[in-house]
Amino acid sequence: GHLALRSTDPLQAPRIVPNSLATQHDLDAMFAAARLVRRLAATPAFQAVIEREITPGPAVQSAADIMDDIAQRASTVFHPVSTCRMGTDPRQAVVDAQLRVHGLQGLRVIDASVFPTLTSGNTNAPSIMVGEKMADILKAAA
């Protein structure tokens, strides 16, 4: 994905183009996830509490129909992360370990977007940790 400025007005929100489902890897992962959810829902434990599939519904069975449903309904939820991943190689990462943007002076990214990979839980605590760690780094440098 990418971000683009809409104008020179710094108060105007940027244009955000996530490019979700833009690669075959993304499509394959979503298809596998949809199939896994249905297999889990078919287990006796879940069948005891599931009355019926609501969405996409039992009529959606073919791979093409499942992919159409994914394309229509998939979106990001909660907090997108790893869009400015941290790392030492500027070809693979946006920021270094000090959260400085590779190739630019005076610009840092200090939020969940620097996570090299998605955390397995809620992003709130790790985001707070990144902010506190960066505050310590900046205070020590001052």
mmCIF file with all atom_site columns, C-alpha atoms in Angstrom:
data_model
loop_
_atom_site.group_PDB
_atom_site.id
_atom_site.type_symbol
_atom_site.label_atom_id
_atom_site.label_alt_id
_atom_site.label_comp_id
_atom_site.label_asym_id
_atom_site.label_entity_id
_atom_site.label_seq_id
_atom_site.pdbx_PDB_ins_code
_atom_site.Cartn_x
_atom_site.Cartn_y
_atom_site.Cartn_z
_atom_site.occupancy
_atom_site.B_iso_or_equiv
_atom_site.pdbx_formal_charge
_atom_site.auth_seq_id
_atom_site.auth_comp_id
_atom_site.auth_asym_id
_atom_site.auth_atom_id
_atom_site.pdbx_PDB_model_num
ATOM 1   C CA . GLY A 1 1   ? 0.000   0.000   0.000  1.00 0.00 ? 1   GLY A CA 1
ATOM 2   C CA . HIS A 1 2   ? 0.906   3.630   0.119  1.00 0.00 ? 2   HIS A CA 1
ATOM 3   C CA . LEU A 1 3   ? 0.082   7.041   1.509  1.00 0.00 ? 3   LEU A CA 1
ATOM 4   C CA . ALA A 1 4   ? -0.286  10.180  -0.572 1.00 0.00 ? 4   ALA A CA 1
ATOM 5   C CA . LEU A 1 5   ? -0.696  13.793  0.379  1.00 0.00 ? 5   LEU A CA 1
ATOM 6   C CA . ARG A 1 6   ? -3.973  15.333  -0.732 1.00 0.00 ? 6   ARG A CA 1
ATOM 7   C CA . SER A 1 7   ? -2.669  18.897  -0.594 1.00 0.00 ? 7   SER A CA 1
ATOM 8   C CA . THR A 1 8   ? -0.065  21.132  1.026  1.00 0.00 ? 8   THR A CA 1
ATOM 9   C CA . ASP A 1 9   ? -2.456  21.650  3.959  1.00 0.00 ? 9   ASP A CA 1
ATOM 10  C CA . PRO A 1 10  ? -0.890  19.718  6.888  1.00 0.00 ? 10  PRO A CA 1
ATOM 11  C CA . LEU A 1 11  ? -4.294  19.427  8.570  1.00 0.00 ? 11  LEU A CA 1
ATOM 12  C CA . GLN A 1 12  ? -5.864  17.545  5.661  1.00 0.00 ? 12  GLN A CA 1
ATOM 13  C CA . ALA A 1 13  ? -5.802  13.770  6.159  1.00 0.00 ? 13  ALA A CA 1
ATOM 14  C CA . PRO A 1 14  ? -3.587  11.829  3.759  1.00 0.00 ? 14  PRO A CA 1
ATOM 15  C CA . ARG A 1 15  ? -4.992  9.485   1.140  1.00 0.00 ? 15  ARG A CA 1
ATOM 16  C CA . ILE A 1 16  ? -4.453  5.953   2.439  1.00 0.00 ? 16  ILE A CA 1
ATOM 17  C CA . VAL A 1 17  ? -4.416  3.097   -0.078 1.00 0.00 ? 17  VAL A CA 1
ATOM 18  C CA . PRO A 1 18  ? -3.874  -0.149  1.859  1.00 0.00 ? 18  PRO A CA 1
ATOM 19  C CA . ASN A 1 19  ? -3.740  -2.396  -1.235 1.00 0.00 ? 19  ASN A CA 1
ATOM 20  C CA . SER A 1 20  ? -5.324  -5.180  0.770  1.00 0.00 ? 20  SER A CA 1
ATOM 21  C CA . LEU A 1 21  ? -5.643  -8.401  -1.200 1.00 0.00 ? 21  LEU A CA 1
ATOM 22  C CA . ALA A 1 22  ? -3.275  -7.041  -3.868 1.00 0.00 ? 22  ALA A CA 1
ATOM 23  C CA . THR A 1 23  ? -1.017  -10.102 -3.967 1.00 0.00 ? 23  THR A CA 1
ATOM 24  C CA . GLN A 1 24  ? -1.657  -13.771 -4.574 1.00 0.00 ? 24  GLN A CA 1
ATOM 25  C CA . HIS A 1 25  ? -0.189  -14.457 -1.129 1.00 0.00 ? 25  HIS A CA 1
ATOM 26  C CA . ASP A 1 26  ? -2.858  -12.221 0.455  1.00 0.00 ? 26  ASP A CA 1
ATOM 27  C CA . LEU A 1 27  ? -5.623  -13.945 -1.517 1.00 0.00 ? 27  LEU A CA 1
ATOM 28  C CA . ASP A 1 28  ? -4.357  -17.428 -0.692 1.00 0.00 ? 28  ASP A CA 1
ATOM 29  C CA . ALA A 1 29  ? -4.098  -16.595 3.020  1.00 0.00 ? 29  ALA A CA 1
ATOM 30  C CA . MET A 1 30  ? -7.645  -15.223 3.154  1.00 0.00 ? 30  MET A CA 1
ATOM 31  C CA . PHE A 1 31  ? -9.030  -18.234 1.277  1.00 0.00 ? 31  PHE A CA 1
ATOM 32  C CA . ALA A 1 32  ? -7.247  -20.617 3.651  1.00 0.00 ? 32  ALA A CA 1
ATOM 33  C CA . ALA A 1 33  ? -8.576  -18.646 6.636  1.00 0.00 ? 33  ALA A CA 1
ATOM 34  C CA . ALA A 1 34  ? -12.156 -18.793 5.318  1.00 0.00 ? 34  ALA A CA 1
ATOM 35  C CA . ARG A 1 35  ? -11.896 -22.553 4.859  1.00 0.00 ? 35  ARG A CA 1
ATOM 36  C CA . LEU A 1 36  ? -10.389 -22.978 8.349  1.00 0.00 ? 36  LEU A CA 1
ATOM 37  C CA . VAL A 1 37  ? -13.189 -20.986 9.969  1.00 0.00 ? 37  VAL A CA 1
ATOM 38  C CA . ARG A 1 38  ? -15.776 -23.191 8.293  1.00 0.00 ? 38  ARG A CA 1
ATOM 39  C CA . ARG A 1 39  ? -13.945 -26.371 9.398  1.00 0.00 ? 39  ARG A CA 1
ATOM 40  C CA . LEU A 1 40  ? -13.848 -25.074 12.973 1.00 0.00 ? 40  LEU A CA 1
ATOM 41  C CA . ALA A 1 41  ? -17.530 -24.124 12.854 1.00 0.00 ? 41  ALA A CA 1
ATOM 42  C CA . ALA A 1 42  ? -18.349 -27.681 11.738 1.00 0.00 ? 42  ALA A CA 1
ATOM 43  C CA . THR A 1 43  ? -16.794 -29.262 14.842 1.00 0.00 ? 43  THR A CA 1
ATOM 44  C CA . PRO A 1 44  ? -19.158 -30.669 17.481 1.00 0.00 ? 44  PRO A CA 1
ATOM 45  C CA . ALA A 1 45  ? -18.090 -28.068 20.051 1.00 0.00 ? 45  ALA A CA 1
ATOM 46  C CA . PHE A 1 46  ? -19.058 -25.168 17.796 1.00 0.00 ? 46  PHE A CA 1
ATOM 47  C CA . GLN A 1 47  ? -22.091 -26.899 16.326 1.00 0.00 ? 47  GLN A CA 1
ATOM 48  C CA . ALA A 1 48  ? -23.505 -26.987 19.853 1.00 0.00 ? 48  ALA A CA 1
ATOM 49  C CA . VAL A 1 49  ? -23.616 -23.177 19.911 1.00 0.00 ? 49  VAL A CA 1
ATOM 50  C CA . ILE A 1 50  ? -23.980 -22.211 16.245 1.00 0.00 ? 50  ILE A CA 1
ATOM 51  C CA . GLU A 1 51  ? -27.521 -22.195 14.926 1.00 0.00 ? 51  GLU A CA 1
ATOM 52  C CA . ARG A 1 52  ? -26.568 -21.442 11.298 1.00 0.00 ? 52  ARG A CA 1
ATOM 53  C CA . GLU A 1 53  ? -23.976 -19.637 9.203  1.00 0.00 ? 53  GLU A CA 1
ATOM 54  C CA . ILE A 1 54  ? -25.147 -16.099 8.638  1.00 0.00 ? 54  ILE A CA 1
ATOM 55  C CA . THR A 1 55  ? -22.465 -14.660 6.373  1.00 0.00 ? 55  THR A CA 1
ATOM 56  C CA . PRO A 1 56  ? -21.502 -15.462 3.687  1.00 0.00 ? 56  PRO A CA 1
ATOM 57  C CA . GLY A 1 57  ? -24.110 -18.175 4.040  1.00 0.00 ? 57  GLY A CA 1
ATOM 58  C CA . PRO A 1 58  ? -24.380 -21.789 2.965  1.00 0.00 ? 58  PRO A CA 1
ATOM 59  C CA . ALA A 1 59  ? -24.969 -20.863 -0.699 1.00 0.00 ? 59  ALA A CA 1
ATOM 60  C CA . VAL A 1 60  ? -21.380 -19.585 -0.965 1.00 0.00 ? 60  VAL A CA 1
ATOM 61  C CA . GLN A 1 61  ? -19.370 -22.765 -1.536 1.00 0.00 ? 61  GLN A CA 1
ATOM 62  C CA . SER A 1 62  ? -17.189 -22.554 -4.646 1.00 0.00 ? 62  SER A CA 1
ATOM 63  C CA . ALA A 1 63  ? -13.690 -21.106 -4.453 1.00 0.00 ? 63  ALA A CA 1
ATOM 64  C CA . ALA A 1 64  ? -14.748 -18.304 -6.801 1.00 0.00 ? 64  ALA A CA 1
ATOM 65  C CA . ASP A 1 65  ? -17.777 -17.438 -4.673 1.00 0.00 ? 65  ASP A CA 1
ATOM 66  C CA . ILE A 1 66  ? -15.705 -17.498 -1.475 1.00 0.00 ? 66  ILE A CA 1
ATOM 67  C CA . MET A 1 67  ? -13.109 -15.188 -3.067 1.00 0.00 ? 67  MET A CA 1
ATOM 68  C CA . ASP A 1 68  ? -15.855 -12.840 -4.281 1.00 0.00 ? 68  ASP A CA 1
ATOM 69  C CA . ASP A 1 69  ? -17.207 -12.674 -0.733 1.00 0.00 ? 69  ASP A CA 1
ATOM 70  C CA . ILE A 1 70  ? -13.742 -11.974 0.665  1.00 0.00 ? 70  ILE A CA 1
ATOM 71  C CA . ALA A 1 71  ? -13.187 -9.205  -1.901 1.00 0.00 ? 71  ALA A CA 1
ATOM 72  C CA . GLN A 1 72  ? -16.507 -7.584  -0.953 1.00 0.00 ? 72  GLN A CA 1
ATOM 73  C CA . ARG A 1 73  ? -16.257 -7.842  2.837  1.00 0.00 ? 73  ARG A CA 1
ATOM 74  C CA . ALA A 1 74  ? -12.599 -7.990  3.866  1.00 0.00 ? 74  ALA A CA 1
ATOM 75  C CA . SER A 1 75  ? -11.141 -4.923  5.518  1.00 0.00 ? 75  SER A CA 1
ATOM 76  C CA . THR A 1 76  ? -8.700  -4.007  8.228  1.00 0.00 ? 76  THR A CA 1
ATOM 77  C CA . VAL A 1 77  ? -9.893  -4.173  11.791 1.00 0.00 ? 77  VAL A CA 1
ATOM 78  C CA . PHE A 1 78  ? -8.497  -2.593  14.919 1.00 0.00 ? 78  PHE A CA 1
ATOM 79  C CA . HIS A 1 79  ? -4.952  -1.321  14.358 1.00 0.00 ? 79  HIS A CA 1
ATOM 80  C CA . PRO A 1 80  ? -2.943  -1.872  11.179 1.00 0.00 ? 80  PRO A CA 1
ATOM 81  C CA . VAL A 1 81  ? 0.699   -2.537  12.028 1.00 0.00 ? 81  VAL A CA 1
ATOM 82  C CA . SER A 1 82  ? 4.020   -3.143  10.266 1.00 0.00 ? 82  SER A CA 1
ATOM 83  C CA . THR A 1 83  ? 3.441   -0.514  7.575  1.00 0.00 ? 83  THR A CA 1
ATOM 84  C CA . CYS A 1 84  ? 6.738   1.214   8.488  1.00 0.00 ? 84  CYS A CA 1
ATOM 85  C CA . ARG A 1 85  ? 8.544   -1.802  9.803  1.00 0.00 ? 85  ARG A CA 1
ATOM 86  C CA . MET A 1 86  ? 11.734  -1.508  11.810 1.00 0.00 ? 86  MET A CA 1
ATOM 87  C CA . GLY A 1 87  ? 14.970  -3.088  10.629 1.00 0.00 ? 87  GLY A CA 1
ATOM 88  C CA . THR A 1 88  ? 18.570  -2.513  9.673  1.00 0.00 ? 88  THR A CA 1
ATOM 89  C CA . ASP A 1 89  ? 18.219  -2.919  5.904  1.00 0.00 ? 89  ASP A CA 1
ATOM 90  C CA . PRO A 1 90  ? 16.644  0.137   4.216  1.00 0.00 ? 90  PRO A CA 1
ATOM 91  C CA . ARG A 1 91  ? 15.500  -2.120  1.349  1.00 0.00 ? 91  ARG A CA 1
ATOM 92  C CA . GLN A 1 92  ? 13.396  -4.159  3.772  1.00 0.00 ? 92  GLN A CA 1
ATOM 93  C CA . ALA A 1 93  ? 12.515  -1.658  6.500  1.00 0.00 ? 93  ALA A CA 1
ATOM 94  C CA . VAL A 1 94  ? 11.401  1.963   6.848  1.00 0.00 ? 94  VAL A CA 1
ATOM 95  C CA . VAL A 1 95  ? 12.959  2.811   10.222 1.00 0.00 ? 95  VAL A CA 1
ATOM 96  C CA . ASP A 1 96  ? 16.073  1.749   12.143 1.00 0.00 ? 96  ASP A CA 1
ATOM 97  C CA . ALA A 1 97  ? 16.223  0.566   15.780 1.00 0.00 ? 97  ALA A CA 1
ATOM 98  C CA . GLN A 1 98  ? 16.095  4.211   16.929 1.00 0.00 ? 98  GLN A CA 1
ATOM 99  C CA . LEU A 1 99  ? 12.901  4.633   14.844 1.00 0.00 ? 99  LEU A CA 1
ATOM 100 C CA . ARG A 1 100 ? 14.639  7.071   12.472 1.00 0.00 ? 100 ARG A CA 1
ATOM 101 C CA . VAL A 1 101 ? 13.328  6.907   8.917  1.00 0.00 ? 101 VAL A CA 1
ATOM 102 C CA . HIS A 1 102 ? 16.065  5.487   6.681  1.00 0.00 ? 102 HIS A CA 1
ATOM 103 C CA . GLY A 1 103 ? 17.439  8.150   4.343  1.00 0.00 ? 103 GLY A CA 1
ATOM 104 C CA . LEU A 1 104 ? 15.851  11.145  6.090  1.00 0.00 ? 104 LEU A CA 1
ATOM 105 C CA . GLN A 1 105 ? 17.082  13.365  8.889  1.00 0.00 ? 105 GLN A CA 1
ATOM 106 C CA . GLY A 1 106 ? 14.867  14.504  11.737 1.00 0.00 ? 106 GLY A CA 1
ATOM 107 C CA . LEU A 1 107 ? 11.939  12.167  11.076 1.00 0.00 ? 107 LEU A CA 1
ATOM 108 C CA . ARG A 1 108 ? 10.936  9.244   13.272 1.00 0.00 ? 108 ARG A CA 1
ATOM 109 C CA . VAL A 1 109 ? 7.910   6.968   13.324 1.00 0.00 ? 109 VAL A CA 1
ATOM 110 C CA . ILE A 1 110 ? 6.759   6.087   16.825 1.00 0.00 ? 110 ILE A CA 1
ATOM 111 C CA . ASP A 1 111 ? 3.686   3.858   16.730 1.00 0.00 ? 111 ASP A CA 1
ATOM 112 C CA . ALA A 1 112 ? 2.517   0.322   15.950 1.00 0.00 ? 112 ALA A CA 1
ATOM 113 C CA . SER A 1 113 ? 3.478   0.713   12.305 1.00 0.00 ? 113 SER A CA 1
ATOM 114 C CA . VAL A 1 114 ? 7.143   0.047   13.248 1.00 0.00 ? 114 VAL A CA 1
ATOM 115 C CA . PHE A 1 115 ? 6.456   -3.479  14.500 1.00 0.00 ? 115 PHE A CA 1
ATOM 116 C CA . PRO A 1 116 ? 8.436   -5.842  12.254 1.00 0.00 ? 116 PRO A CA 1
ATOM 117 C CA . THR A 1 117 ? 5.623   -8.392  12.538 1.00 0.00 ? 117 THR A CA 1
ATOM 118 C CA . LEU A 1 118 ? 2.063   -8.470  13.836 1.00 0.00 ? 118 LEU A CA 1
ATOM 119 C CA . THR A 1 119 ? 1.794   -9.113  17.564 1.00 0.00 ? 119 THR A CA 1
ATOM 120 C CA . SER A 1 120 ? -0.331  -12.055 18.642 1.00 0.00 ? 120 SER A CA 1
ATOM 121 C CA . GLY A 1 121 ? -2.457  -9.938  20.958 1.00 0.00 ? 121 GLY A CA 1
ATOM 122 C CA . ASN A 1 122 ? -3.895  -6.469  21.225 1.00 0.00 ? 122 ASN A CA 1
ATOM 123 C CA . THR A 1 123 ? -1.518  -3.749  20.014 1.00 0.00 ? 123 THR A CA 1
ATOM 124 C CA . ASN A 1 124 ? -2.248  -1.285  22.844 1.00 0.00 ? 124 ASN A CA 1
ATOM 125 C CA . ALA A 1 125 ? 0.444   -2.369  25.340 1.00 0.00 ? 125 ALA A CA 1
ATOM 126 C CA . PRO A 1 126 ? 3.188   -2.839  22.720 1.00 0.00 ? 126 PRO A CA 1
ATOM 127 C CA . SER A 1 127 ? 2.337   0.591   21.272 1.00 0.00 ? 127 SER A CA 1
ATOM 128 C CA . ILE A 1 128 ? 2.665   2.174   24.703 1.00 0.00 ? 128 ILE A CA 1
ATOM 129 C CA . MET A 1 129 ? 6.006   0.381   25.134 1.00 0.00 ? 129 MET A CA 1
ATOM 130 C CA . VAL A 1 130 ? 7.279   1.789   21.807 1.00 0.00 ? 130 VAL A CA 1
ATOM 131 C CA . GLY A 1 131 ? 6.271   5.306   22.857 1.00 0.00 ? 131 GLY A CA 1
ATOM 132 C CA . GLU A 1 132 ? 7.867   4.978   26.292 1.00 0.00 ? 132 GLU A CA 1
ATOM 133 C CA . LYS A 1 133 ? 11.061  3.463   24.870 1.00 0.00 ? 133 LYS A CA 1
ATOM 134 C CA . MET A 1 134 ? 11.324  6.283   22.324 1.00 0.00 ? 134 MET A CA 1
ATOM 135 C CA . ALA A 1 135 ? 10.714  8.882   25.032 1.00 0.00 ? 135 ALA A CA 1
ATOM 136 C CA . ASP A 1 136 ? 13.637  7.358   26.989 1.00 0.00 ? 136 ASP A CA 1
ATOM 137 C CA . ILE A 1 137 ? 15.869  7.447   23.891 1.00 0.00 ? 137 ILE A CA 1
ATOM 138 C CA . LEU A 1 138 ? 14.994  11.074  23.149 1.00 0.00 ? 138 LEU A CA 1
ATOM 139 C CA . LYS A 1 139 ? 15.460  12.160  26.796 1.00 0.00 ? 139 LYS A CA 1
ATOM 140 C CA . ALA A 1 140 ? 18.866  10.457  26.919 1.00 0.00 ? 140 ALA A CA 1
ATOM 141 C CA . ALA A 1 141 ? 19.930  12.195  23.702 1.00 0.00 ? 141 ALA A CA 1
ATOM 142 C CA . ALA A 1 142 ? 18.803  15.660  24.914 1.00 0.00 ? 142 ALA A CA 1
#
